[in-house]
């Protein structure tokens, strides 16, 4: 898979406790579109979670595209894919009931709807920042599956959204909605969804359409649809988030470095009082500490470099936008000049 430059959906969820519903709508639409395609090709992912959904911003596009990653545990369906033997694998909190209630069997009967359950759990987590069950142990999760009761949290006020979530988290896989049917749900096709389409989404989709007609292979037919477009301006916290995370790591290493240095000084004072045999141990320890120092400093440099790369990318995008604006102004000026010249010629001809 090609490089993705804007982190993961997990990063976004972790730092934004209240994502707006229109943004959630676009995120879910893109993921479901991806799952629908995967399932149509006879694949089951089996490990859908926030960390496996990558965010990518094609430079200069103003759009953010979600990509499903980590197909290391994906399963190819056989036959009609309705009832096949699937190895129980994935991330436990996101596993479907057919996996959890398999009574320890290595393989169970399952289909592509295990991915829909996992995505439903991910949607629940986006909305509430918790799982619909306690995650102290697999026993708690097993009990939740056995009871087959999904309680509506007070934080989910949107009835249409709750209806979609219930259909995705159906304990009976035969009643669970498919990716293709989910895309036709009222949450994506209703009047509210249409009203929430912004001017920016329309503009970005029009730019994508122009690029597609000009033969840009990086643009897909979905990028030309306003309902599919996730503007970068909405997700602009991600670069700042990365810078913040990198700064936190740098500060963490600095603190660790100071503590270890202080400990080293204390140990040196104590060891000077001890016998000559212990001085050798101190020298060895000192060498180890210096090696640790070098490693910490090296990591700090790497983190600073990453920080600089992110800043450079942001500056590059700003420059591209400025240049684009200047070109558009120049073109408008030239067009107006041509029109004036044509009018003057027409006047002269009439005279």
PDB file of C-alpha atoms in Angstrom, residues 111-266:
ATOM      1  CA  UNK A 111     -18.936 -14.379   6.566  1.00  0.00           C
ATOM      2  CA  UNK A 112     -18.035 -10.809   5.558  1.00  0.00           C
ATOM      3  CA  UNK A 113     -20.391  -9.443   8.225  1.00  0.00           C
ATOM      4  CA  UNK A 114     -17.691  -9.948  10.870  1.00  0.00           C
ATOM      5  CA  UNK A 115     -16.178  -6.761   9.375  1.00  0.00           C
ATOM      6  CA  UNK A 116     -19.504  -4.925   9.752  1.00  0.00           C
ATOM      7  CA  UNK A 117     -19.617  -5.847  13.456  1.00  0.00           C
ATOM      8  CA  UNK A 118     -16.037  -4.578  13.929  1.00  0.00           C
ATOM      9  CA  UNK A 119     -16.903  -1.322  12.151  1.00  0.00           C
ATOM     10  CA  UNK A 120     -20.021  -1.016  14.335  1.00  0.00           C
ATOM     11  CA  UNK A 121     -17.839  -1.315  17.453  1.00  0.00           C
ATOM     12  CA  UNK A 122     -15.500   1.322  15.989  1.00  0.00           C
ATOM     13  CA  UNK A 123     -18.472   3.648  15.315  1.00  0.00           C
ATOM     14  CA  UNK A 124     -19.724   3.089  18.888  1.00  0.00           C
ATOM     15  CA  UNK A 125     -16.247   3.995  20.176  1.00  0.00           C
ATOM     16  CA  UNK A 126     -16.109   7.155  18.019  1.00  0.00           C
ATOM     17  CA  UNK A 127     -19.447   8.268  19.483  1.00  0.00           C
ATOM     18  CA  UNK A 128     -18.909   7.300  23.146  1.00  0.00           C
ATOM     19  CA  UNK A 129     -15.128   6.751  23.533  1.00  0.00           C
ATOM     20  CA  UNK A 130     -15.803   3.380  25.128  1.00  0.00           C
ATOM     21  CA  UNK A 131     -16.860  -0.139  24.151  1.00  0.00           C
ATOM     22  CA  UNK A 132     -20.464  -1.341  24.660  1.00  0.00           C
ATOM     23  CA  UNK A 133     -19.109  -3.800  27.253  1.00  0.00           C
ATOM     24  CA  UNK A 134     -16.455  -3.874  29.968  1.00  0.00           C
ATOM     25  CA  UNK A 135     -13.040  -4.845  28.631  1.00  0.00           C
ATOM     26  CA  UNK A 136     -11.546  -6.126  31.880  1.00  0.00           C
ATOM     27  CA  UNK A 137     -11.508  -9.649  30.471  1.00  0.00           C
ATOM     28  CA  UNK A 138     -12.722 -11.808  27.595  1.00  0.00           C
ATOM     29  CA  UNK A 139     -15.318 -13.226  30.022  1.00  0.00           C
ATOM     30  CA  UNK A 140     -17.081  -9.823  30.183  1.00  0.00           C
ATOM     31  CA  UNK A 141     -17.163  -9.652  26.388  1.00  0.00           C
ATOM     32  CA  UNK A 142     -18.465 -13.242  26.187  1.00  0.00           C
ATOM     33  CA  UNK A 143     -21.246 -12.365  28.670  1.00  0.00           C
ATOM     34  CA  UNK A 144     -22.227  -9.313  26.593  1.00  0.00           C
ATOM     35  CA  UNK A 145     -22.465 -11.489  23.462  1.00  0.00           C
ATOM     36  CA  UNK A 146     -24.436 -14.194  25.291  1.00  0.00           C
ATOM     37  CA  UNK A 147     -26.970 -11.668  26.669  1.00  0.00           C
ATOM     38  CA  UNK A 148     -27.372 -10.174  23.149  1.00  0.00           C
ATOM     39  CA  UNK A 149     -28.582  -6.809  24.485  1.00  0.00           C
ATOM     40  CA  UNK A 150     -27.258  -3.505  23.137  1.00  0.00           C
ATOM     41  CA  UNK A 151     -28.121  -0.599  25.458  1.00  0.00           C
ATOM     42  CA  UNK A 152     -28.405   2.858  23.921  1.00  0.00           C
ATOM     43  CA  UNK A 153     -26.021   5.337  25.600  1.00  0.00           C
ATOM     44  CA  UNK A 154     -27.347   8.826  26.373  1.00  0.00           C
ATOM     45  CA  UNK A 155     -24.584  10.374  24.228  1.00  0.00           C
ATOM     46  CA  UNK A 156     -26.160   9.026  20.994  1.00  0.00           C
ATOM     47  CA  UNK A 157     -29.121  11.372  20.486  1.00  0.00           C
ATOM     48  CA  UNK A 158     -29.531  10.932  16.700  1.00  0.00           C
ATOM     49  CA  UNK A 159     -32.261   8.301  16.135  1.00  0.00           C
ATOM     50  CA  UNK A 160     -31.233   7.569  12.537  1.00  0.00           C
ATOM     51  CA  UNK A 161     -27.604   7.074  13.565  1.00  0.00           C
ATOM     52  CA  UNK A 162     -28.674   4.788  16.418  1.00  0.00           C
ATOM     53  CA  UNK A 163     -30.780   2.746  13.972  1.00  0.00           C
ATOM     54  CA  UNK A 164     -27.727   2.240  11.719  1.00  0.00           C
ATOM     55  CA  UNK A 165     -25.570   1.279  14.706  1.00  0.00           C
ATOM     56  CA  UNK A 166     -28.150  -1.277  15.879  1.00  0.00           C
ATOM     57  CA  UNK A 167     -28.220  -2.854  12.418  1.00  0.00           C
ATOM     58  CA  UNK A 168     -24.424  -3.048  12.334  1.00  0.00           C
ATOM     59  CA  UNK A 169     -24.267  -4.542  15.834  1.00  0.00           C
ATOM     60  CA  UNK A 170     -26.888  -7.246  15.283  1.00  0.00           C
ATOM     61  CA  UNK A 171     -25.827 -10.264  17.346  1.00  0.00           C
ATOM     62  CA  UNK A 172     -27.365 -12.584  14.721  1.00  0.00           C
ATOM     63  CA  UNK A 173     -25.139 -12.245  11.643  1.00  0.00           C
ATOM     64  CA  UNK A 174     -28.045 -13.241   9.373  1.00  0.00           C
ATOM     65  CA  UNK A 175     -29.890 -10.083  10.499  1.00  0.00           C
ATOM     66  CA  UNK A 176     -26.781  -7.880  10.415  1.00  0.00           C
ATOM     67  CA  UNK A 177     -26.681  -5.258   7.651  1.00  0.00           C
ATOM     68  CA  UNK A 178     -24.173  -5.606   4.782  1.00  0.00           C
ATOM     69  CA  UNK A 179     -21.736  -2.876   3.706  1.00  0.00           C
ATOM     70  CA  UNK A 180     -23.666  -2.236   0.476  1.00  0.00           C
ATOM     71  CA  UNK A 181     -27.018  -1.967   2.318  1.00  0.00           C
ATOM     72  CA  UNK A 182     -25.487   0.250   5.004  1.00  0.00           C
ATOM     73  CA  UNK A 183     -24.470   2.766   2.313  1.00  0.00           C
ATOM     74  CA  UNK A 184     -28.153   3.010   1.327  1.00  0.00           C
ATOM     75  CA  UNK A 185     -29.241   3.625   4.934  1.00  0.00           C
ATOM     76  CA  UNK A 186     -31.122   6.841   5.703  1.00  0.00           C
ATOM     77  CA  UNK A 187     -28.132   8.079   7.720  1.00  0.00           C
ATOM     78  CA  UNK A 188     -26.277   8.494   4.397  1.00  0.00           C
ATOM     79  CA  UNK A 189     -29.163   9.135   1.982  1.00  0.00           C
ATOM     80  CA  UNK A 190     -31.651  11.153   4.076  1.00  0.00           C
ATOM     81  CA  UNK A 191     -32.484  14.859   3.875  1.00  0.00           C
ATOM     82  CA  UNK A 192     -30.282  15.686   6.852  1.00  0.00           C
ATOM     83  CA  UNK A 193     -27.255  14.219   5.052  1.00  0.00           C
ATOM     84  CA  UNK A 194     -28.036  16.356   1.975  1.00  0.00           C
ATOM     85  CA  UNK A 195     -28.474  19.529   4.061  1.00  0.00           C
ATOM     86  CA  UNK A 196     -25.073  19.034   5.698  1.00  0.00           C
ATOM     87  CA  UNK A 197     -23.118  19.121   2.410  1.00  0.00           C
ATOM     88  CA  UNK A 198     -20.908  22.217   2.620  1.00  0.00           C
ATOM     89  CA  UNK A 199     -19.755  24.680  -0.050  1.00  0.00           C
ATOM     90  CA  UNK A 200     -16.195  23.439   0.507  1.00  0.00           C
ATOM     91  CA  UNK A 201     -17.222  19.818  -0.171  1.00  0.00           C
ATOM     92  CA  UNK A 202     -18.871  20.910  -3.425  1.00  0.00           C
ATOM     93  CA  UNK A 203     -15.796  22.907  -4.452  1.00  0.00           C
ATOM     94  CA  UNK A 204     -13.341  20.091  -3.646  1.00  0.00           C
ATOM     95  CA  UNK A 205     -15.469  17.522  -5.482  1.00  0.00           C
ATOM     96  CA  UNK A 206     -15.579  19.830  -8.535  1.00  0.00           C
ATOM     97  CA  UNK A 207     -11.776  20.204  -8.447  1.00  0.00           C
ATOM     98  CA  UNK A 208     -11.462  16.400  -8.210  1.00  0.00           C
ATOM     99  CA  UNK A 209     -13.839  15.989 -11.182  1.00  0.00           C
ATOM    100  CA  UNK A 210     -11.717  18.363 -13.282  1.00  0.00           C
ATOM    101  CA  UNK A 211      -8.558  16.459 -12.293  1.00  0.00           C
ATOM    102  CA  UNK A 212     -10.215  13.134 -13.167  1.00  0.00           C
ATOM    103  CA  UNK A 213     -11.311  14.356 -16.601  1.00  0.00           C
ATOM    104  CA  UNK A 214      -7.747  15.576 -17.195  1.00  0.00           C
ATOM    105  CA  UNK A 215      -6.462  12.046 -16.607  1.00  0.00           C
ATOM    106  CA  UNK A 216      -5.294  12.260 -12.964  1.00  0.00           C
ATOM    107  CA  UNK A 217      -5.007   8.584 -11.942  1.00  0.00           C
ATOM    108  CA  UNK A 218      -4.862   9.433  -8.207  1.00  0.00           C
ATOM    109  CA  UNK A 219      -8.476  10.667  -8.267  1.00  0.00           C
ATOM    110  CA  UNK A 220     -11.385   8.194  -8.133  1.00  0.00           C
ATOM    111  CA  UNK A 221     -15.039   8.588  -9.093  1.00  0.00           C
ATOM    112  CA  UNK A 222     -15.901   8.764  -5.374  1.00  0.00           C
ATOM    113  CA  UNK A 223     -13.682  11.846  -4.889  1.00  0.00           C
ATOM    114  CA  UNK A 224     -15.982  13.704  -7.290  1.00  0.00           C
ATOM    115  CA  UNK A 225     -18.991  13.191  -4.991  1.00  0.00           C
ATOM    116  CA  UNK A 226     -19.474  15.915  -2.318  1.00  0.00           C
ATOM    117  CA  UNK A 227     -20.910  13.390   0.162  1.00  0.00           C
ATOM    118  CA  UNK A 228     -17.660  11.395  -0.045  1.00  0.00           C
ATOM    119  CA  UNK A 229     -15.305  14.370   0.456  1.00  0.00           C
ATOM    120  CA  UNK A 230     -13.654  14.922   3.849  1.00  0.00           C
ATOM    121  CA  UNK A 231     -12.091  18.428   3.763  1.00  0.00           C
ATOM    122  CA  UNK A 232      -8.602  18.829   5.202  1.00  0.00           C
ATOM    123  CA  UNK A 233      -9.748  21.944   7.080  1.00  0.00           C
ATOM    124  CA  UNK A 234     -11.962  19.743   9.278  1.00  0.00           C
ATOM    125  CA  UNK A 235      -9.107  17.371  10.047  1.00  0.00           C
ATOM    126  CA  UNK A 236      -6.493  20.126  10.417  1.00  0.00           C
ATOM    127  CA  UNK A 237      -5.885  19.150  14.036  1.00  0.00           C
ATOM    128  CA  UNK A 238      -4.000  16.037  12.960  1.00  0.00           C
ATOM    129  CA  UNK A 239      -0.702  17.750  11.959  1.00  0.00           C
ATOM    130  CA  UNK A 240      -0.826  19.779  15.190  1.00  0.00           C
ATOM    131  CA  UNK A 241      -1.634  16.586  17.046  1.00  0.00           C
ATOM    132  CA  UNK A 242       1.478  14.910  15.626  1.00  0.00           C
ATOM    133  CA  UNK A 243       3.641  17.879  16.548  1.00  0.00           C
ATOM    134  CA  UNK A 244       2.155  17.799  20.050  1.00  0.00           C
ATOM    135  CA  UNK A 245       2.759  14.068  20.341  1.00  0.00           C
ATOM    136  CA  UNK A 246       6.352  14.438  19.171  1.00  0.00           C
ATOM    137  CA  UNK A 247       6.959  17.258  21.649  1.00  0.00           C
ATOM    138  CA  UNK A 248       5.541  15.097  24.439  1.00  0.00           C
ATOM    139  CA  UNK A 249       7.910  12.282  23.501  1.00  0.00           C
ATOM    140  CA  UNK A 250      10.861  14.680  23.410  1.00  0.00           C
ATOM    141  CA  UNK A 251       9.962  16.018  26.876  1.00  0.00           C
ATOM    142  CA  UNK A 252       9.549  12.466  28.142  1.00  0.00           C
ATOM    143  CA  UNK A 253      13.032  11.528  26.939  1.00  0.00           C
ATOM    144  CA  UNK A 254      14.454  14.716  28.461  1.00  0.00           C
ATOM    145  CA  UNK A 255      12.934  13.910  31.856  1.00  0.00           C
ATOM    146  CA  UNK A 256      14.162  10.338  31.665  1.00  0.00           C
ATOM    147  CA  UNK A 257      17.623  11.597  30.745  1.00  0.00           C
ATOM    148  CA  UNK A 258      17.725  14.009  33.721  1.00  0.00           C
ATOM    149  CA  UNK A 259      16.516  11.348  36.164  1.00  0.00           C
ATOM    150  CA  UNK A 260      19.076   8.809  34.990  1.00  0.00           C
ATOM    151  CA  UNK A 261      21.831  11.426  35.115  1.00  0.00           C
ATOM    152  CA  UNK A 262      20.863  12.350  38.671  1.00  0.00           C
ATOM    153  CA  UNK A 263      20.767   8.680  39.663  1.00  0.00           C
ATOM    154  CA  UNK A 264      24.171   8.193  38.100  1.00  0.00           C
ATOM    155  CA  UNK A 265      25.632  11.043  40.194  1.00  0.00           C
ATOM    156  CA  UNK A 266      24.166   9.618  43.400  1.00  0.00           C
TER     157      UNK A 266
END
